[in-house]
Structures are given as C-alpha cells and as structure tokens.
Amino acid sequence: MNKPKAQIGIFGGSFNPFHLGHMSCLLQVQELLKLDKIIVIPTSRSPFKNMAEELNVDCRLEMVKIGVEKYADRFIVDDREIRRGGVSYTSATIDELSKELIESELTLIIGMDQFELFDQWRNFDSILAKANLVVVSRPGYTFPYKLDELPEGIQPLVEQFDRTYLTLKQGKSIQFCQLKDVDMASENIRSALRKGHEVARYLSFEIESYVKKCRIYEPLPIEDSLAFCQFCLE
C-alpha cells in the first residue's frame, strides 16, 4: 500500500512587515486544507514591488521567524530566495521544492489580488504543472464563477470548473478558499509606524517590539525624504 503524500503548503511574500493578516491566513489555510506543513518563504526582491519600499532582507526574515516561532510544528521558514538574491521568481522556487520534496504534494497559497495577475508571472504554467494553487479571499476582490472570468492565460489549462474548484489538464488543481478576511495593507502599517500610531491590531507584540527596538520604520530625515521622493519620480 502506497504511503499518502505529505501535504505541503508554500506561502511567499515580501512580509514588509510580517503582520497578523499573514498569520491569520496561514492558520486558516493550514486548518481548512489539513496541510501537514506550510513553508513560509520571504522574497529577496519581488518583481512587482517598488524597490524604494523594500526593507533590508535580514529584517524581513527575522520578522517572519519571530512571527511563526510559536507554531514551529506547523510552519517552516525557508530563506532560499534571500540566499539566491536578485529578483525572486516563484517558478524557480517551486522547481527546486518539487525536486527536493518528491514524495510530497505541493500547494502554492496566494491571494485573490495576486491571482488576477497570475498569468503574468514568469513561467506560471510551469508552476501549475508542479503544484496545486489555493487562492484565498481578499477584501474588495471576488472569486471568478465562470471560465471567462479567469486570467486569460489560465483559461486554456482548465479541464473542469466547479465554482470553487478547478481541475487542470496538467493534473493539478486551483481551489478558491474563503477566509475570515483581515483587512490589512503593509503600506498602511508602515505609514502608521512612521507616524507613531497604534499598531497592536496589525502586529503581534513580539514583532512590534522588534520593529521598535530596531527602529525599522522610523520617519525619514528631511533630506532623505526629499531624496526618496526624487527617486520615486525618476
């Protein structure tokens, strides 16, 4: 009798900062899908993010480690994209993990906001050949309910569409997962920290303490603020 494959989730992001919305998503998805583990992977540099808003990779990695420390039996922090350096492409990470975890079933977890642009990701079809995709709800976004509402590049890959579950021709699946959404935007949290506003509803006590101790999101000095604005305009 064949041993059942380990069900492994993959959850990547900039995590700038790692906030309670990320943690809520991890906990809900792990429970709903009965995943054995979720690998949390901070990016080195996202191809879709403004470099001017990127935080030192070591700080982001440390926040993720602090954030999931209490759940070491459920979540694993993986720094491969930081070690790889440069722009992080999910397809390269999935390719590596599929070779390392041959006996496991991989499931990539993304938000509905990311799914709308998924066919613009590098080698997105290769990702869908090696891993299932779970798309979680995001405030302000609605799930597609018919084929022509999917990203155009994904439509030819669909074998069967059953509202919240798609079977793909490659043998993998796409599942839409409604969560108890936590409406948090990283840029708003960074802004609140720089203004000295209360952030307890966004960050765990441990991460808030780390952020303040290391003075990560302090207001920029006036000369740096002017340089930052000029950078953004170039």
Short mmCIF file of C-alpha atoms in Angstrom, two decimals:
data_model
loop_
_atom_site.label_atom_id
_atom_site.label_comp_id
_atom_site.label_asym_id
_atom_site.label_seq_id
_atom_site.Cartn_x
_atom_site.Cartn_y
_atom_site.Cartn_z
CA MET A 1 0.00 0.00 0.00
CA ASN A 2 1.38 3.40 -1.01
CA LYS A 3 2.12 5.86 1.78
CA PRO A 4 -0.05 9.02 1.48
CA LYS A 5 1.90 12.02 0.25
CA ALA A 6 2.69 14.76 2.76
CA GLN A 7 0.59 17.83 2.03
CA ILE A 8 2.93 20.83 1.96
CA GLY A 9 1.83 24.45 1.54
CA ILE A 10 4.05 27.22 0.18
CA PHE A 11 3.43 30.81 1.23
CA GLY A 12 5.72 33.52 -0.09
CA GLY A 13 5.79 37.29 0.16
CA SER A 14 7.79 40.39 0.96
CA PHE A 15 6.47 40.41 4.55
CA ASN A 16 7.28 44.09 4.96
CA PRO A 17 6.25 43.77 7.77
CA PHE A 18 5.02 40.29 8.69
CA HIS A 19 1.62 41.15 10.15
CA LEU A 20 -1.40 39.48 11.76
CA GLY A 21 -3.15 39.22 8.39
CA HIS A 22 -0.36 36.91 7.19
CA MET A 23 -0.61 34.87 10.37
CA SER A 24 -4.40 34.61 10.12
CA CYS A 25 -4.13 33.36 6.53
CA LEU A 26 -1.55 30.72 7.46
CA LEU A 27 -3.57 29.38 10.37
CA GLN A 28 -6.87 29.27 8.47
CA VAL A 29 -5.48 27.65 5.33
CA GLN A 30 -3.49 25.09 7.28
CA GLU A 31 -6.64 24.07 9.14
CA LEU A 32 -9.05 24.16 6.20
CA LEU A 33 -6.82 22.18 3.84
CA LYS A 34 -5.35 19.90 6.53
CA LEU A 35 -1.83 20.67 5.36
CA ASP A 36 0.97 18.88 7.19
CA LYS A 37 3.30 21.88 6.98
CA ILE A 38 3.43 25.29 5.36
CA ILE A 39 6.79 26.60 4.13
CA VAL A 40 6.97 30.39 4.56
CA ILE A 41 9.39 31.99 2.09
CA PRO A 42 10.35 35.68 2.27
CA THR A 43 11.30 37.07 -1.13
CA SER A 44 14.66 38.61 -1.86
CA ARG A 45 13.05 41.18 -4.16
CA SER A 46 9.61 40.97 -5.71
CA PRO A 47 9.28 41.66 -9.45
CA PHE A 48 6.02 43.51 -8.67
CA LYS A 49 7.17 45.75 -5.79
CA ASN A 50 8.80 49.19 -5.77
CA MET A 51 12.46 48.81 -4.71
CA ALA A 52 12.21 52.06 -2.77
CA GLU A 53 9.76 50.39 -0.37
CA GLU A 54 11.83 47.23 0.15
CA LEU A 55 13.22 46.64 3.63
CA ASN A 56 16.54 45.02 4.44
CA VAL A 57 16.13 41.28 3.78
CA ASP A 58 17.58 40.28 7.15
CA CYS A 59 14.96 42.36 8.98
CA ARG A 60 12.10 40.85 6.98
CA LEU A 61 13.44 37.34 7.53
CA GLU A 62 13.76 37.93 11.26
CA MET A 63 10.17 39.22 11.49
CA VAL A 64 8.89 36.04 9.81
CA LYS A 65 10.93 33.87 12.19
CA ILE A 66 9.55 35.77 15.19
CA GLY A 67 6.01 35.61 13.79
CA VAL A 68 5.86 31.83 13.35
CA GLU A 69 8.07 30.83 16.29
CA LYS A 70 5.10 29.63 18.36
CA TYR A 71 3.98 27.37 15.51
CA ALA A 72 7.23 25.57 14.69
CA ASP A 73 5.32 22.29 14.39
CA ARG A 74 3.14 23.74 11.61
CA PHE A 75 5.20 26.36 9.76
CA ILE A 76 8.77 26.30 8.43
CA VAL A 77 10.70 29.44 7.48
CA ASP A 78 12.77 28.99 4.32
CA ASP A 79 15.31 31.65 3.28
CA ARG A 80 16.24 30.19 -0.11
CA GLU A 81 15.04 33.21 -2.12
CA ILE A 82 17.04 35.58 0.08
CA ARG A 83 20.12 33.38 -0.29
CA ARG A 84 19.55 33.21 -4.04
CA GLY A 85 19.42 37.02 -4.21
CA GLY A 86 18.19 39.24 -7.01
CA VAL A 87 14.57 39.21 -8.17
CA SER A 88 12.62 36.28 -6.70
CA TYR A 89 10.61 34.18 -9.12
CA THR A 90 8.15 31.67 -7.66
CA SER A 91 8.63 29.33 -10.62
CA ALA A 92 12.30 28.80 -9.68
CA THR A 93 11.37 28.09 -6.06
CA ILE A 94 8.61 25.65 -6.99
CA ASP A 95 11.00 23.89 -9.37
CA GLU A 96 13.55 23.43 -6.56
CA LEU A 97 10.99 22.28 -4.00
CA SER A 98 9.37 19.80 -6.39
CA LYS A 99 12.77 18.12 -6.80
CA GLU A 100 13.55 18.18 -3.07
CA LEU A 101 10.12 17.02 -1.88
CA ILE A 102 9.39 14.31 -4.42
CA GLU A 103 7.13 12.40 -2.03
CA SER A 104 5.04 15.47 -1.17
CA GLU A 105 2.06 17.20 -2.75
CA LEU A 106 2.83 20.92 -3.08
CA THR A 107 0.23 23.66 -2.78
CA LEU A 108 1.05 27.30 -3.51
CA ILE A 109 -1.02 29.77 -1.47
CA ILE A 110 -1.72 33.23 -2.95
CA GLY A 111 -4.29 35.99 -2.50
CA MET A 112 -7.08 36.80 -4.95
CA ASP A 113 -5.33 40.09 -5.71
CA GLN A 114 -2.28 38.13 -6.89
CA PHE A 115 -4.35 35.58 -8.81
CA GLU A 116 -5.81 38.27 -11.07
CA LEU A 117 -2.28 38.78 -12.45
CA PHE A 118 -1.12 35.18 -12.15
CA ASP A 119 -0.79 34.63 -15.89
CA GLN A 120 1.75 37.48 -15.89
CA TRP A 121 4.05 35.59 -13.51
CA ARG A 122 7.18 34.12 -15.05
CA ASN A 123 6.56 30.51 -16.16
CA PHE A 124 3.16 30.44 -14.46
CA ASP A 125 2.19 27.34 -16.44
CA SER A 126 5.26 25.53 -15.08
CA ILE A 127 4.12 26.39 -11.54
CA LEU A 128 0.70 24.86 -12.25
CA ALA A 129 2.31 21.70 -13.61
CA LYS A 130 4.16 21.10 -10.33
CA ALA A 131 1.92 22.50 -7.59
CA ASN A 132 -1.72 22.95 -6.79
CA LEU A 133 -2.88 26.52 -6.30
CA VAL A 134 -5.01 27.77 -3.43
CA VAL A 135 -6.40 31.27 -3.89
CA VAL A 136 -7.56 32.92 -0.68
CA SER A 137 -10.11 35.72 -0.42
CA ARG A 138 -9.04 39.34 -0.11
CA PRO A 139 -11.20 42.34 0.90
CA GLY A 140 -12.50 44.09 -2.20
CA TYR A 141 -11.99 41.12 -4.52
CA THR A 142 -14.48 38.48 -5.70
CA PHE A 143 -13.80 34.94 -6.87
CA PRO A 144 -14.42 34.07 -10.55
CA TYR A 145 -17.54 31.99 -11.15
CA LYS A 146 -17.09 31.07 -14.81
CA LEU A 147 -14.27 30.28 -17.19
CA ASP A 148 -14.07 33.65 -18.91
CA GLU A 149 -13.58 35.40 -15.54
CA LEU A 150 -10.26 33.61 -15.03
CA PRO A 151 -6.98 35.23 -16.10
CA GLU A 152 -6.77 34.77 -19.85
CA GLY A 153 -3.61 32.65 -19.77
CA ILE A 154 -5.12 30.15 -17.34
CA GLN A 155 -8.34 29.50 -19.28
CA PRO A 156 -6.80 27.03 -21.82
CA LEU A 157 -5.35 24.96 -18.94
CA VAL A 158 -8.72 24.22 -17.31
CA GLU A 159 -10.16 20.72 -17.58
CA GLN A 160 -13.20 21.25 -15.34
CA PHE A 161 -14.63 24.26 -13.46
CA ASP A 162 -16.86 23.64 -10.45
CA ARG A 163 -17.31 27.11 -8.90
CA THR A 164 -14.67 26.97 -6.15
CA TYR A 165 -12.55 24.14 -7.58
CA LEU A 166 -10.78 23.83 -10.92
CA THR A 167 -9.19 20.68 -12.30
CA LEU A 168 -6.30 21.45 -14.64
CA LYS A 169 -5.20 19.47 -17.69
CA GLN A 170 -1.74 19.04 -16.09
CA GLY A 171 -3.37 17.05 -13.28
CA LYS A 172 -3.15 19.77 -10.62
CA SER A 173 -5.94 21.95 -9.25
CA ILE A 174 -6.91 25.51 -8.34
CA GLN A 175 -9.08 25.95 -5.27
CA PHE A 176 -10.72 29.18 -4.10
CA CYS A 177 -10.80 29.46 -0.33
CA GLN A 178 -12.99 31.95 1.55
CA LEU A 179 -11.31 33.11 4.76
CA LYS A 180 -12.35 35.31 7.64
CA ASP A 181 -10.60 38.23 5.99
CA VAL A 182 -8.36 40.54 7.96
CA ASP A 183 -8.18 43.84 6.08
CA MET A 184 -4.54 44.88 6.38
CA ALA A 185 -2.22 46.55 3.90
CA SER A 186 1.52 46.53 4.56
CA GLU A 187 1.98 50.07 3.25
CA ASN A 188 -0.65 51.36 5.71
CA ILE A 189 1.07 49.59 8.58
CA ARG A 190 4.44 51.08 7.60
CA SER A 191 2.83 54.51 7.43
CA ALA A 192 1.24 54.07 10.87
CA LEU A 193 4.58 53.05 12.37
CA ARG A 194 6.36 56.04 10.85
CA LYS A 195 3.69 58.35 12.28
CA GLY A 196 3.90 56.74 15.70
CA HIS A 197 0.31 55.46 15.57
CA GLU A 198 -1.00 52.44 17.48
CA VAL A 199 -0.36 49.18 15.58
CA ALA A 200 -1.37 46.50 18.10
CA ARG A 201 -4.23 45.33 15.86
CA TYR A 202 -1.80 44.82 12.97
CA LEU A 203 1.32 43.31 14.53
CA SER A 204 1.97 40.72 17.21
CA PHE A 205 3.52 42.07 20.41
CA GLU A 206 6.79 40.32 19.60
CA ILE A 207 7.09 41.78 16.10
CA GLU A 208 6.02 45.25 17.23
CA SER A 209 8.71 45.10 19.92
CA TYR A 210 11.32 44.01 17.37
CA VAL A 211 10.32 46.77 14.94
CA LYS A 212 10.52 49.46 17.61
CA LYS A 213 13.71 48.14 19.18
CA CYS A 214 15.47 48.10 15.80
CA ARG A 215 13.82 51.39 14.74
CA ILE A 216 12.92 49.82 11.40
CA TYR A 217 10.11 52.09 10.20
CA GLU A 218 11.09 55.42 11.73
CA PRO A 219 10.32 58.65 9.84
CA LEU A 220 12.98 59.55 7.30
CA PRO A 221 15.11 62.65 8.00
CA ILE A 222 14.01 65.56 5.79
CA GLU A 223 17.00 65.26 3.44
CA ASP A 224 16.36 61.52 2.98
CA SER A 225 12.65 62.16 2.45
CA LEU A 226 13.46 64.57 -0.38
CA ALA A 227 15.85 62.03 -1.93
CA PHE A 228 13.17 59.31 -1.60
CA CYS A 229 10.61 61.49 -3.39
CA GLN A 230 13.10 62.28 -6.15
CA PHE A 231 13.84 58.56 -6.56
CA CYS A 232 10.14 57.81 -6.96
CA LEU A 233 9.76 60.50 -9.63
CA GLU A 234 12.67 59.25 -11.74
#
